[in-house]
Short mmCIF file of C-alpha atoms in Angstrom, two decimals:
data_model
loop_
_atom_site.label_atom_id
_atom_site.label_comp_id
_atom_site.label_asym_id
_atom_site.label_seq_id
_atom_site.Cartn_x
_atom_site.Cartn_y
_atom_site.Cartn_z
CA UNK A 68 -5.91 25.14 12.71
CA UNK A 69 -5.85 21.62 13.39
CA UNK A 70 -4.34 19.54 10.48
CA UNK A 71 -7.38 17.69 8.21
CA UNK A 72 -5.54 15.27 5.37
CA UNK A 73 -7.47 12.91 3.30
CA UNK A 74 -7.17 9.57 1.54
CA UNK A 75 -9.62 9.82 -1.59
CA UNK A 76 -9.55 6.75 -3.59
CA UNK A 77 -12.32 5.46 -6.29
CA UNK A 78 -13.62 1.86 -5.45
CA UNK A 79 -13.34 0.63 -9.19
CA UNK A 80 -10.28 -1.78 -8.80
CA UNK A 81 -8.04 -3.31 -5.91
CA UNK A 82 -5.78 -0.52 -3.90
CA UNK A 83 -2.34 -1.49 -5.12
CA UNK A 84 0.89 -0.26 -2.87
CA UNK A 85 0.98 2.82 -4.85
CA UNK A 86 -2.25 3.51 -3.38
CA UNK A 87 -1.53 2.55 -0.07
CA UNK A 88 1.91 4.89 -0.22
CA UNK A 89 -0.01 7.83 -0.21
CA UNK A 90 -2.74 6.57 2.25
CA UNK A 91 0.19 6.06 4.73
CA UNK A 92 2.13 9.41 4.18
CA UNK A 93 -1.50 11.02 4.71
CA UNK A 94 -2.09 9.27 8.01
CA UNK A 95 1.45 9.53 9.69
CA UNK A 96 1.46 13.10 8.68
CA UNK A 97 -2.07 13.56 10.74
CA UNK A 98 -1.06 11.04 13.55
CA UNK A 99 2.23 13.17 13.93
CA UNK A 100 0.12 16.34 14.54
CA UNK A 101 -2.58 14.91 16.39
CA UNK A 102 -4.83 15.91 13.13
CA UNK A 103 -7.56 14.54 11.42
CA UNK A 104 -7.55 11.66 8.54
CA UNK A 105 -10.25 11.09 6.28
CA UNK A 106 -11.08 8.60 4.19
CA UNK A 107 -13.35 9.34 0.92
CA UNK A 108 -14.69 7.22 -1.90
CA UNK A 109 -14.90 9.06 -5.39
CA UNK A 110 -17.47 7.02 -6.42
CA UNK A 111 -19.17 9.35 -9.01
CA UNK A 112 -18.15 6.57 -11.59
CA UNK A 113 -20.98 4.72 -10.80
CA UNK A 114 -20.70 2.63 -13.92
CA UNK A 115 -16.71 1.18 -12.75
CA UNK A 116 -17.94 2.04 -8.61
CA UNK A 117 -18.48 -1.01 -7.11
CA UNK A 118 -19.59 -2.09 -3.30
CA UNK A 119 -17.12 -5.04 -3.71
CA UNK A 120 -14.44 -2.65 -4.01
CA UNK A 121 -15.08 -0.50 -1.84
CA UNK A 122 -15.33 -3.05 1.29
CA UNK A 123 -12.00 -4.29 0.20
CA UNK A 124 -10.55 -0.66 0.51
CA UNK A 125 -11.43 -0.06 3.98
CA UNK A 126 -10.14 -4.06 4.38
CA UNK A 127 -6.82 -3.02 2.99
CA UNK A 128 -6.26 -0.48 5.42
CA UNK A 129 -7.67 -1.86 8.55
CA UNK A 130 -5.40 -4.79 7.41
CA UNK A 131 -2.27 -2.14 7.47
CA UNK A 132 -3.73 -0.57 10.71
CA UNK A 133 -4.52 2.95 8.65
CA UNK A 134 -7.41 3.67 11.09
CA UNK A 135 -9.75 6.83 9.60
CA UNK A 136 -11.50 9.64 11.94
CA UNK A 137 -14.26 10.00 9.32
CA UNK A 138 -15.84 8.39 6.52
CA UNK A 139 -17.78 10.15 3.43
CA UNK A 140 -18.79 9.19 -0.01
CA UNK A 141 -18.98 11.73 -3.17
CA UNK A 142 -22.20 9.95 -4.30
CA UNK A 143 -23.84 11.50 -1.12
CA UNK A 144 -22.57 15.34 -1.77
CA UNK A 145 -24.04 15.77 -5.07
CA UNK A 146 -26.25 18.63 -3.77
CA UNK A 147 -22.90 20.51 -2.92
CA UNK A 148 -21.50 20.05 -6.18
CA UNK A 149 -24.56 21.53 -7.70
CA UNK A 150 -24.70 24.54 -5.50
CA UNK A 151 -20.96 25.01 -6.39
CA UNK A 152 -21.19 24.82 -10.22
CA UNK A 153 -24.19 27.18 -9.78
CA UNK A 154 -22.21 30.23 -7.87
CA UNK A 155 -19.11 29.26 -10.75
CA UNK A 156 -21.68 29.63 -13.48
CA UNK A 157 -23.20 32.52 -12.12
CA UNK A 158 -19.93 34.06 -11.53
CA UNK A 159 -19.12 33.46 -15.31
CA UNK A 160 -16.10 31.06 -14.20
CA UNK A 161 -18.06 27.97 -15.79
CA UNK A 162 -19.33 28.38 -19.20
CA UNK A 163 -20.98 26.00 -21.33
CA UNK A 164 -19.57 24.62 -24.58
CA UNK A 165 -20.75 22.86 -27.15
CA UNK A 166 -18.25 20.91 -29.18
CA UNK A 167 -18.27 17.32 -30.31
CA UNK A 168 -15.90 14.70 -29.72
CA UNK A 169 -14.56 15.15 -33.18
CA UNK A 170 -14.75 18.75 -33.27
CA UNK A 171 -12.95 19.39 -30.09
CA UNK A 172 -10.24 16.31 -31.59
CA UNK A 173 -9.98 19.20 -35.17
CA UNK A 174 -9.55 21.56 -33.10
CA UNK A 175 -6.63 20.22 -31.05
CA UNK A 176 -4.90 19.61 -34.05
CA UNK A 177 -4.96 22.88 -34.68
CA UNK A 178 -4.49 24.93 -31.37
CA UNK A 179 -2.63 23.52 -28.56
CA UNK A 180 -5.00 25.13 -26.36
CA UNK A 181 -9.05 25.08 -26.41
CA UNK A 182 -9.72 28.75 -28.55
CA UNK A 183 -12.68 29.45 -26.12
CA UNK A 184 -14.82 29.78 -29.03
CA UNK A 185 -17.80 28.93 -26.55
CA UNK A 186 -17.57 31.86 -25.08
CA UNK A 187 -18.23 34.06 -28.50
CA UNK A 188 -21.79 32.37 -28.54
CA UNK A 189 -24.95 34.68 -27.74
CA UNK A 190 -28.15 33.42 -25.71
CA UNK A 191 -29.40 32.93 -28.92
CA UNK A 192 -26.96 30.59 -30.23
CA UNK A 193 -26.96 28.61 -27.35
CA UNK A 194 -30.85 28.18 -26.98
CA UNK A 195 -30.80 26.80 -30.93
CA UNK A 196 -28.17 24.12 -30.19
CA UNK A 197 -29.93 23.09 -27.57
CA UNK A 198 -32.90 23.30 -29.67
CA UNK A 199 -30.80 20.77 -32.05
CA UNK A 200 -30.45 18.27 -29.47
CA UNK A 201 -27.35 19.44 -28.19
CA UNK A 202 -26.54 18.75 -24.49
CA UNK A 203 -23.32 20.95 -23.21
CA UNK A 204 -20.38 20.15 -21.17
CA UNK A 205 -19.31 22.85 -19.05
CA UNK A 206 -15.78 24.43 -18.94
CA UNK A 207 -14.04 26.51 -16.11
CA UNK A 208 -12.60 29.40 -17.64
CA UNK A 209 -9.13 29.98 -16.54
CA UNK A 210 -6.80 33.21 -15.42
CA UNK A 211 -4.03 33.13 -17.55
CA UNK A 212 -1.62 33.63 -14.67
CA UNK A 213 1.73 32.09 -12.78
CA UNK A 214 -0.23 29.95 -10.24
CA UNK A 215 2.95 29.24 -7.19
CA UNK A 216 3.25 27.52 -4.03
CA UNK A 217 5.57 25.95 -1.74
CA UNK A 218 5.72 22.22 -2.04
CA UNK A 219 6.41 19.90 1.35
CA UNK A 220 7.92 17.86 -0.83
CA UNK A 221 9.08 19.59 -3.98
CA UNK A 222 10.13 22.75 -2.80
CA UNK A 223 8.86 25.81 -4.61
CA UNK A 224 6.65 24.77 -7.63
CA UNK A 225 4.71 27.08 -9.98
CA UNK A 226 2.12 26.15 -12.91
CA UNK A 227 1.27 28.37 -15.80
CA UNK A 228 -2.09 28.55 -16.96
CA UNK A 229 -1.96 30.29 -19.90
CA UNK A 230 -0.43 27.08 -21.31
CA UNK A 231 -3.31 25.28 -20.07
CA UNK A 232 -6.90 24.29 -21.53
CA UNK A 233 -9.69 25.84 -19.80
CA UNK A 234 -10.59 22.27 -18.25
CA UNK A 235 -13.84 20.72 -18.37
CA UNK A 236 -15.54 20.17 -14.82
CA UNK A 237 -19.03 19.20 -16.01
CA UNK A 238 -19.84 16.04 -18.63
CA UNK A 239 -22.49 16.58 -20.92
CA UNK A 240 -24.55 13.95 -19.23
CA UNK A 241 -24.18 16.58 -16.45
CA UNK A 242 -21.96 14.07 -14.02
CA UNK A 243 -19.43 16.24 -12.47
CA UNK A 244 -15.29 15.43 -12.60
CA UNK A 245 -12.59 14.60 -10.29
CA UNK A 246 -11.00 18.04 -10.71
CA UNK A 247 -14.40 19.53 -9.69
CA UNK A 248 -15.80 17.40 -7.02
CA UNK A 249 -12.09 17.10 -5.54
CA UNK A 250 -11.76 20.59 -4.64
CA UNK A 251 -15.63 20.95 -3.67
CA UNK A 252 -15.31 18.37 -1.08
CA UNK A 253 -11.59 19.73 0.10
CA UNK A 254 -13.78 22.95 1.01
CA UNK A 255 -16.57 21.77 2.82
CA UNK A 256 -14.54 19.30 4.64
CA UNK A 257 -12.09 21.69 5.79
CA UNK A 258 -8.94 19.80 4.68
CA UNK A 259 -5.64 21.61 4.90
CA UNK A 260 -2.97 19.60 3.12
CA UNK A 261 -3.43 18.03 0.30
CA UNK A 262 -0.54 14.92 0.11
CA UNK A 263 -0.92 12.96 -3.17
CA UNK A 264 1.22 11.62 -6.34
CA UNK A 265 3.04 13.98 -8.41
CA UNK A 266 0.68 13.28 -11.41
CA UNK A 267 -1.48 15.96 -10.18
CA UNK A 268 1.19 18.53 -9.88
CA UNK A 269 -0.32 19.90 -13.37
CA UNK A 270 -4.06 19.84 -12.14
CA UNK A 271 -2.45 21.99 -9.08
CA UNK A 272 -3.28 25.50 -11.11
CA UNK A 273 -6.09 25.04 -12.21
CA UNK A 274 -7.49 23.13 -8.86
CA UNK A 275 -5.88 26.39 -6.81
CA UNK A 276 -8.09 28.70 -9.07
CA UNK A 277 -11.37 26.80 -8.79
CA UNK A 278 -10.65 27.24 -4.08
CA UNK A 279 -10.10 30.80 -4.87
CA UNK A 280 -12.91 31.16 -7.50
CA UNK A 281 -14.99 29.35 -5.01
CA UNK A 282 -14.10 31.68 -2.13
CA UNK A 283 -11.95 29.80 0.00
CA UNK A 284 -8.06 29.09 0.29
CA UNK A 285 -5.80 26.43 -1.16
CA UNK A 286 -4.84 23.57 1.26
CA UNK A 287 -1.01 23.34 1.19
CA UNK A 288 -0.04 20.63 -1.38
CA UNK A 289 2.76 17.57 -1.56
CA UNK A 290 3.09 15.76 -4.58
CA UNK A 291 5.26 12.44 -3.76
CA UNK A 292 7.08 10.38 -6.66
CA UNK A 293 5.37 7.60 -8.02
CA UNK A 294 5.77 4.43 -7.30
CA UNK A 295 7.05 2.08 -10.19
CA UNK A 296 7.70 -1.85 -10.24
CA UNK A 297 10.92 -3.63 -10.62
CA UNK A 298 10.82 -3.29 -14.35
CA UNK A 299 10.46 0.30 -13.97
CA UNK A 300 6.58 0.55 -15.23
CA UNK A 301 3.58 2.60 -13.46
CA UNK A 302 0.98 0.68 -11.05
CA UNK A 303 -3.08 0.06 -11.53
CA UNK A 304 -5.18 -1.06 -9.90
CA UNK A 305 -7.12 -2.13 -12.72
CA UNK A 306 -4.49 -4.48 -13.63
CA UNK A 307 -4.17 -5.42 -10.34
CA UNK A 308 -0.50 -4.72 -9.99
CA UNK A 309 1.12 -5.47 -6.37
CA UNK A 310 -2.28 -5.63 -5.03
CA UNK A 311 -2.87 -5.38 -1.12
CA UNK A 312 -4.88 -8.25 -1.58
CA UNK A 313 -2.74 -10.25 -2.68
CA UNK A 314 0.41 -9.31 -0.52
CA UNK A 315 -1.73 -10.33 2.13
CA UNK A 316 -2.79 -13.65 0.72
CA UNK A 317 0.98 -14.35 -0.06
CA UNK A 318 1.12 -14.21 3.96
CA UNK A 319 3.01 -11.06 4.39
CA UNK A 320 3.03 -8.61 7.50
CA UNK A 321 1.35 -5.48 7.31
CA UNK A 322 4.71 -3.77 9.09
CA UNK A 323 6.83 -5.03 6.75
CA UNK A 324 4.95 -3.00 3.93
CA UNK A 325 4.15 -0.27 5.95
CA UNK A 326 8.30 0.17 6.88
CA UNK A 327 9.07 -0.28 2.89
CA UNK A 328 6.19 2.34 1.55
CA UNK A 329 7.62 5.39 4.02
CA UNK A 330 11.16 4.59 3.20
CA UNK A 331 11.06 3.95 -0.04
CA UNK A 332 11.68 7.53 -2.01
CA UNK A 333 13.53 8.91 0.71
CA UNK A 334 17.18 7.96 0.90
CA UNK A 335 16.85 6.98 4.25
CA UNK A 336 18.46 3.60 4.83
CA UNK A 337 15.76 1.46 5.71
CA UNK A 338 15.17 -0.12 9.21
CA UNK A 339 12.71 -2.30 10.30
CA UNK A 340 10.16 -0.66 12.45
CA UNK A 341 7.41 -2.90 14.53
CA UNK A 342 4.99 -0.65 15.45
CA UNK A 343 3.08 2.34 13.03
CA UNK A 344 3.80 4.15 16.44
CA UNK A 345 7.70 4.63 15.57
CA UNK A 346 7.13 5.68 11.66
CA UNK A 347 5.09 8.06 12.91
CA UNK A 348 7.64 10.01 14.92
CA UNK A 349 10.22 9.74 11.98
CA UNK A 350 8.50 10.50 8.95
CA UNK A 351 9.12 14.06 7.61
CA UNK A 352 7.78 14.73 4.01
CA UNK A 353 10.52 17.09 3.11
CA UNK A 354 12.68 13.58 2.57
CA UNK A 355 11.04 12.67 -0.15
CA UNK A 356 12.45 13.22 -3.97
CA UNK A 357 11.56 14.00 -6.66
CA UNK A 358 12.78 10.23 -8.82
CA UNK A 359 10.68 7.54 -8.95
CA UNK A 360 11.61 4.75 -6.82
CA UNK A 361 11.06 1.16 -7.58
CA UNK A 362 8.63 -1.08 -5.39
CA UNK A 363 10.94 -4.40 -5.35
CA UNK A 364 8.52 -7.06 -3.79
CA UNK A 365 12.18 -9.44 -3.38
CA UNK A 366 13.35 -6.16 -0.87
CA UNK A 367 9.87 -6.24 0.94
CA UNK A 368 9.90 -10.27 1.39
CA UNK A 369 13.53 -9.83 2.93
CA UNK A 370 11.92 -6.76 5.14
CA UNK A 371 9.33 -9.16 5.81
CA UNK A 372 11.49 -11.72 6.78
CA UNK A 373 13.79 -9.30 8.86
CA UNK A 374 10.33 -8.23 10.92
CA UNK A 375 9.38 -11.84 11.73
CA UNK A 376 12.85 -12.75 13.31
CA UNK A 377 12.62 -10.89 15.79
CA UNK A 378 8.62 -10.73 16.48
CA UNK A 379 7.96 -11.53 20.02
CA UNK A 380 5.47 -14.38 20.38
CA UNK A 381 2.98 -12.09 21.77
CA UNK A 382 2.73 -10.13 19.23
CA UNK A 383 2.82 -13.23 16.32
CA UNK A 384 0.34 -15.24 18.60
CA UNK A 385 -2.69 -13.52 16.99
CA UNK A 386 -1.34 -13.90 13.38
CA UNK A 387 -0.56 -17.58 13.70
CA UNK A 388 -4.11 -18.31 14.91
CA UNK A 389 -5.40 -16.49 11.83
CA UNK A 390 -3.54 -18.49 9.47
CA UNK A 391 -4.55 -21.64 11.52
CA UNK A 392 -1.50 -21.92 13.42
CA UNK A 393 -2.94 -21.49 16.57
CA UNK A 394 -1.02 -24.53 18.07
CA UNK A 395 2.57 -22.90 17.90
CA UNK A 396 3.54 -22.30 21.17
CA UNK A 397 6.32 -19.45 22.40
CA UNK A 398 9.17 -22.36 22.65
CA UNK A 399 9.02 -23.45 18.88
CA UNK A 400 7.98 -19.75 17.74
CA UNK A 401 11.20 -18.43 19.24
CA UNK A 402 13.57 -21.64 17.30
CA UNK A 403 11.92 -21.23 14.52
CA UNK A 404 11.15 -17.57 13.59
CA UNK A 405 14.59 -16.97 12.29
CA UNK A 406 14.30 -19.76 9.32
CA UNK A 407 11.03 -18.72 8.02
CA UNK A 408 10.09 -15.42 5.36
CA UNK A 409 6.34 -15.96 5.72
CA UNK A 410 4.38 -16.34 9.50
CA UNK A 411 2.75 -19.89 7.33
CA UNK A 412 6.39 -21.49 7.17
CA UNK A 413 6.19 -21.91 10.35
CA UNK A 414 3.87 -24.96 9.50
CA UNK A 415 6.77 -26.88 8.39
CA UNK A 416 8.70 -26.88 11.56
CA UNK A 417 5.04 -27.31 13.62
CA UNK A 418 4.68 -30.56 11.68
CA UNK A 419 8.92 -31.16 12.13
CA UNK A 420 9.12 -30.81 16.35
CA UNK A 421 5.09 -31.47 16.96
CA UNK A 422 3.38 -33.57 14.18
CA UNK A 423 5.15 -36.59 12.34
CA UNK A 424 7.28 -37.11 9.07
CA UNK A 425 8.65 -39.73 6.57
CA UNK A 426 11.54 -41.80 7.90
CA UNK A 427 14.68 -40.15 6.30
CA UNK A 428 17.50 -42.35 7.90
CA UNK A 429 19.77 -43.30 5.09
CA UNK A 430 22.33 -45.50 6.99
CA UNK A 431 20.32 -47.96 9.57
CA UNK A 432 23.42 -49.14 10.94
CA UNK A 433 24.24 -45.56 11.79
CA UNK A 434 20.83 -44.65 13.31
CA UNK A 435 20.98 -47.67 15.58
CA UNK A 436 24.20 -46.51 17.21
CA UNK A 437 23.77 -42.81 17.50
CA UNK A 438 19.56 -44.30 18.86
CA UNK A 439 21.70 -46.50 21.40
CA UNK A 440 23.67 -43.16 22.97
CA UNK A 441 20.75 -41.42 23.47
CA UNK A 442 21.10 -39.10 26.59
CA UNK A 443 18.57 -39.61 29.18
CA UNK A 444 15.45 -37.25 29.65
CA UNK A 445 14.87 -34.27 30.18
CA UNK A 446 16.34 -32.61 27.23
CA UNK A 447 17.97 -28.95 27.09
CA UNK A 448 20.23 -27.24 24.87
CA UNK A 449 23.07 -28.72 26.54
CA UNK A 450 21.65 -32.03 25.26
CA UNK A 451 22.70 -31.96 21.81
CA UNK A 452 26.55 -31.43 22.20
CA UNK A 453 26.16 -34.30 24.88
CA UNK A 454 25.07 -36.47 22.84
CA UNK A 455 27.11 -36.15 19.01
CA UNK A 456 30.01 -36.43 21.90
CA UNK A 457 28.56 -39.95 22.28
CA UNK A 458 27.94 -40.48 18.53
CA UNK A 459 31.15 -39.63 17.61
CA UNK A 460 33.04 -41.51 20.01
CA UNK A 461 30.75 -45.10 19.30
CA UNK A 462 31.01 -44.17 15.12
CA UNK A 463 34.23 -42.51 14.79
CA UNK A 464 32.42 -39.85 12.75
CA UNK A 465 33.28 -36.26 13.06
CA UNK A 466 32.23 -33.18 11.00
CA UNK A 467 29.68 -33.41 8.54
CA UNK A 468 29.59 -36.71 8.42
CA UNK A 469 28.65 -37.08 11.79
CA UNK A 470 26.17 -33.73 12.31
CA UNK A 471 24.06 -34.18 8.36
CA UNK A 472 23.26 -37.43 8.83
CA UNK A 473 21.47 -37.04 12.26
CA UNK A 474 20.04 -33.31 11.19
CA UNK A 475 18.45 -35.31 7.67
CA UNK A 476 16.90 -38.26 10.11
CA UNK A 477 15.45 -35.98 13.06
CA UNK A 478 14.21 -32.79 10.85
CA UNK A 479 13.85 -34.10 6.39
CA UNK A 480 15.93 -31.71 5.96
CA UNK A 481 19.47 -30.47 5.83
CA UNK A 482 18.66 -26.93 6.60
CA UNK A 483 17.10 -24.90 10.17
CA UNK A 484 17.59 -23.90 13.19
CA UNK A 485 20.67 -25.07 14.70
CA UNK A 486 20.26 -28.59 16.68
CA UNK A 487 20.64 -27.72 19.97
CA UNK A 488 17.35 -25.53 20.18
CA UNK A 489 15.34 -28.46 17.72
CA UNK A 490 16.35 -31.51 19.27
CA UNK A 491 14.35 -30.79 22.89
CA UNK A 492 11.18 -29.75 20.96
CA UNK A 493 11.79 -33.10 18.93
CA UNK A 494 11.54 -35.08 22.33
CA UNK A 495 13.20 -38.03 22.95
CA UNK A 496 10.33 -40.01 21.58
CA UNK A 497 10.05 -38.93 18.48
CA UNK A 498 13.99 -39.56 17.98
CA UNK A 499 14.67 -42.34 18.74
CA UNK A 500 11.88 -43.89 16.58
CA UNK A 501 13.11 -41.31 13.58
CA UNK A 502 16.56 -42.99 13.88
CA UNK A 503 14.96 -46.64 13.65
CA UNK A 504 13.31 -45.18 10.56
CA UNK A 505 9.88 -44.82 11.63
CA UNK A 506 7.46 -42.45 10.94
CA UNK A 507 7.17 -40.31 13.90
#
């Protein structure tokens, strides 16, 4: 059977990297079969579901190059959940109950479990709390059995149920829950594994008994750690915590966070990769632990940073447009990609070698000798040695003294790419009016 994994998020915040982590174990564990990946909205919240956030889901991902095969929404399989909670109820695996909030809160006080006292109630009873005004919410009633299976990344896992509550799939308002529609939709759309966060490792028994009850097969499972920040606490996207929005407003590379999320967790030293093309044949789900490692956005900024210095031009050319950089050419891409974090930093040295800056000469005296030894046009990388030869021998400067002074009044600063590549994008031009103290 071909492989059919899903990414099921519920558009009622921003996808944070937590998210994204196991949207990108799901697709390179379908692109490395040739299997299928589908992307579905739980959007039965309708109250929290918003269009807003769903368009900026499928942006996040088209924005990390996490292409789907298919698209569905819950809101649109409502019917199926209906015809599924009817053969449960028939079958007596979904029974109604009756409780109030503050009942149900007495009676966990007093039993760890829900007493099934629901279940004790005639026809009779039932028809006069309705009578009373009483809507129910609708339970599925659990084996009390060892529920095992092997996990792709846990190893062998097992779940008790008779240490469970017999969960509640319906609301009394009669809107249906994740637990519910989750394993609905895993059955009609024919997934097979079901890669997610090890939070639902727990709803693992009780979702393997609703398949079964429902006639069909569990998926296989693989619960991955969760994510947490630098300080150690849990993501949300409510909160808005290490949103993909906003690592892509801060101007980072979709690779670079793509690399970090299927590393991170696995022990694997980390290597940049370029291309989704060569995560996909390395990832492997069974090197993933069990420990929760620690999204550090100062590790991706470095990966990010690592990425950029050796991005061809070709391959930067479209990003730099985007971020209105379309005027970097491939000579001052290739100087200055090694000095810059962010693709936008690149703006700096496009205004250094191509645009004009403040005069920065501190010593006029000096500028008009090293302006007077100027080496004659064209410039190359040879240029630069030639001419702090010249410098040195008029000035009787050497070192630092001789090399700041010029770096400070050709670039502002006393920091970049080495000389020899800057000073020929410079020109000879812009130079020698920088050393007269002009701004050029």
């Amino acid at each position: 059977m071909s492989v059919r994994v899903r990414f099921a998020p519920s558009p009622t915040g921003r996808l944070h990297v937590g998210n994204i982590y196991i949207a990108l174990n799901n697709w390179l564990f379908a692109r490395q079969r040739d299997g299928h990946f589908l992307l579905r909205l739980d959007d039965t919240d309708t109250e929290r579901s918003t269009a807003e956030f769903a368009q900026g889901i499928e942006t996040d991902l088209t924005w990390l190059g996490l292409s789907w095969d298919s698209f569905t929404r819950q809101v649109d399989r409502i019917a199926d959940y209906d015809a599924a909670a009817e053969k449960l109820k028939a079958s007596g695996r979904l029974y109604p109950c009756y409780e109030s909030a503050e009942e149900l809160s007495l009676k966990r006080k007093i039993h760890r479990v829900y007493d099934r006292a629901a279940l004790k109630l005639t026809a009779e009873d039932r028809a006069k709390l309705e009578a009373e005004g009483k809507r129910p919410h609708w339970r599925f009633k659990l084996e009390h059995r060892r529920v095992e299976w092997n996990d792709l990344v846990r190893g062998a896992e097992h779940i008790d149920t008779s240490s469970q509550s017999d969960p509640v799939l319906i609301r009394e308002n009669g809107t249906y829950l994740y637990t519910f529609t989750s394993v609905v939709d895993d059955i009609a759309l024919g997934m097979t594994h079901i890669i997610r966060g090890a939070d639902h490792v727990t709803n693992t028994g009780t979702q393997t008994q609703i398949f079964e009850a429902l006639g069909a097969k569990a998926p296989e499972f693989a619960h991955l750690p969760l994510l947490v920040d630098a300080a150690g606490e849990g993501l949300s996207k409510r909160l808005g915590s290490l949103s993909i929005a906003d690592l892509r407003e801060q101007g980072l590379e979709p690779m670079a966070l793509n690399t970090y999320l299927a590393h991170i967790g696995t022990g694997v030293p980390l290597v940049m990769k370029p291309h989704l093309s060569d995560l996909v044949a390395a990832h492997d789900l069974a090197k993933f632990g069990k420990s929760s490692p620690r999204f550090d956005p100062a590790e991706l900024l470095h990966l990010n940073a690592r990425l950029l210095h050796t991005l061809p031009y070709d391959e930067a050319k479209a990003h730099l447009a985007g971020v209105g950089l379309g005027e970097v050419d491939a000579a001052l891409w290739d100087v200055a990609r090694a000095n810059v974090e962010k693709i936008e930093e690149i703006a700096e040295w496009h205004r250094i070698c191509r645009g004009s800056i403040a005069p920065h000469i501190v010593d006029p005296a000096f500028g008009a000798q090293a302006a007077d030894v100027l080496p004659p046009a064209p410039w190359d990388e040879g240029s630069w040695k030639i001419w702090t030869d010249a410098v040195k021998s008029a000035t009787g400067r050497k070192g630092k003294e001789l090399f700041m002074p010029l770096r400070q009044a050709l670039t502002g600063l006393d920091h970049g790419p080495e000389m020899r590549l800057l000073l020929p994008l410079i020109g000879p031009e812009k130079t020698l009016r920088r050393l007269r103290g002009e701004t050029a």
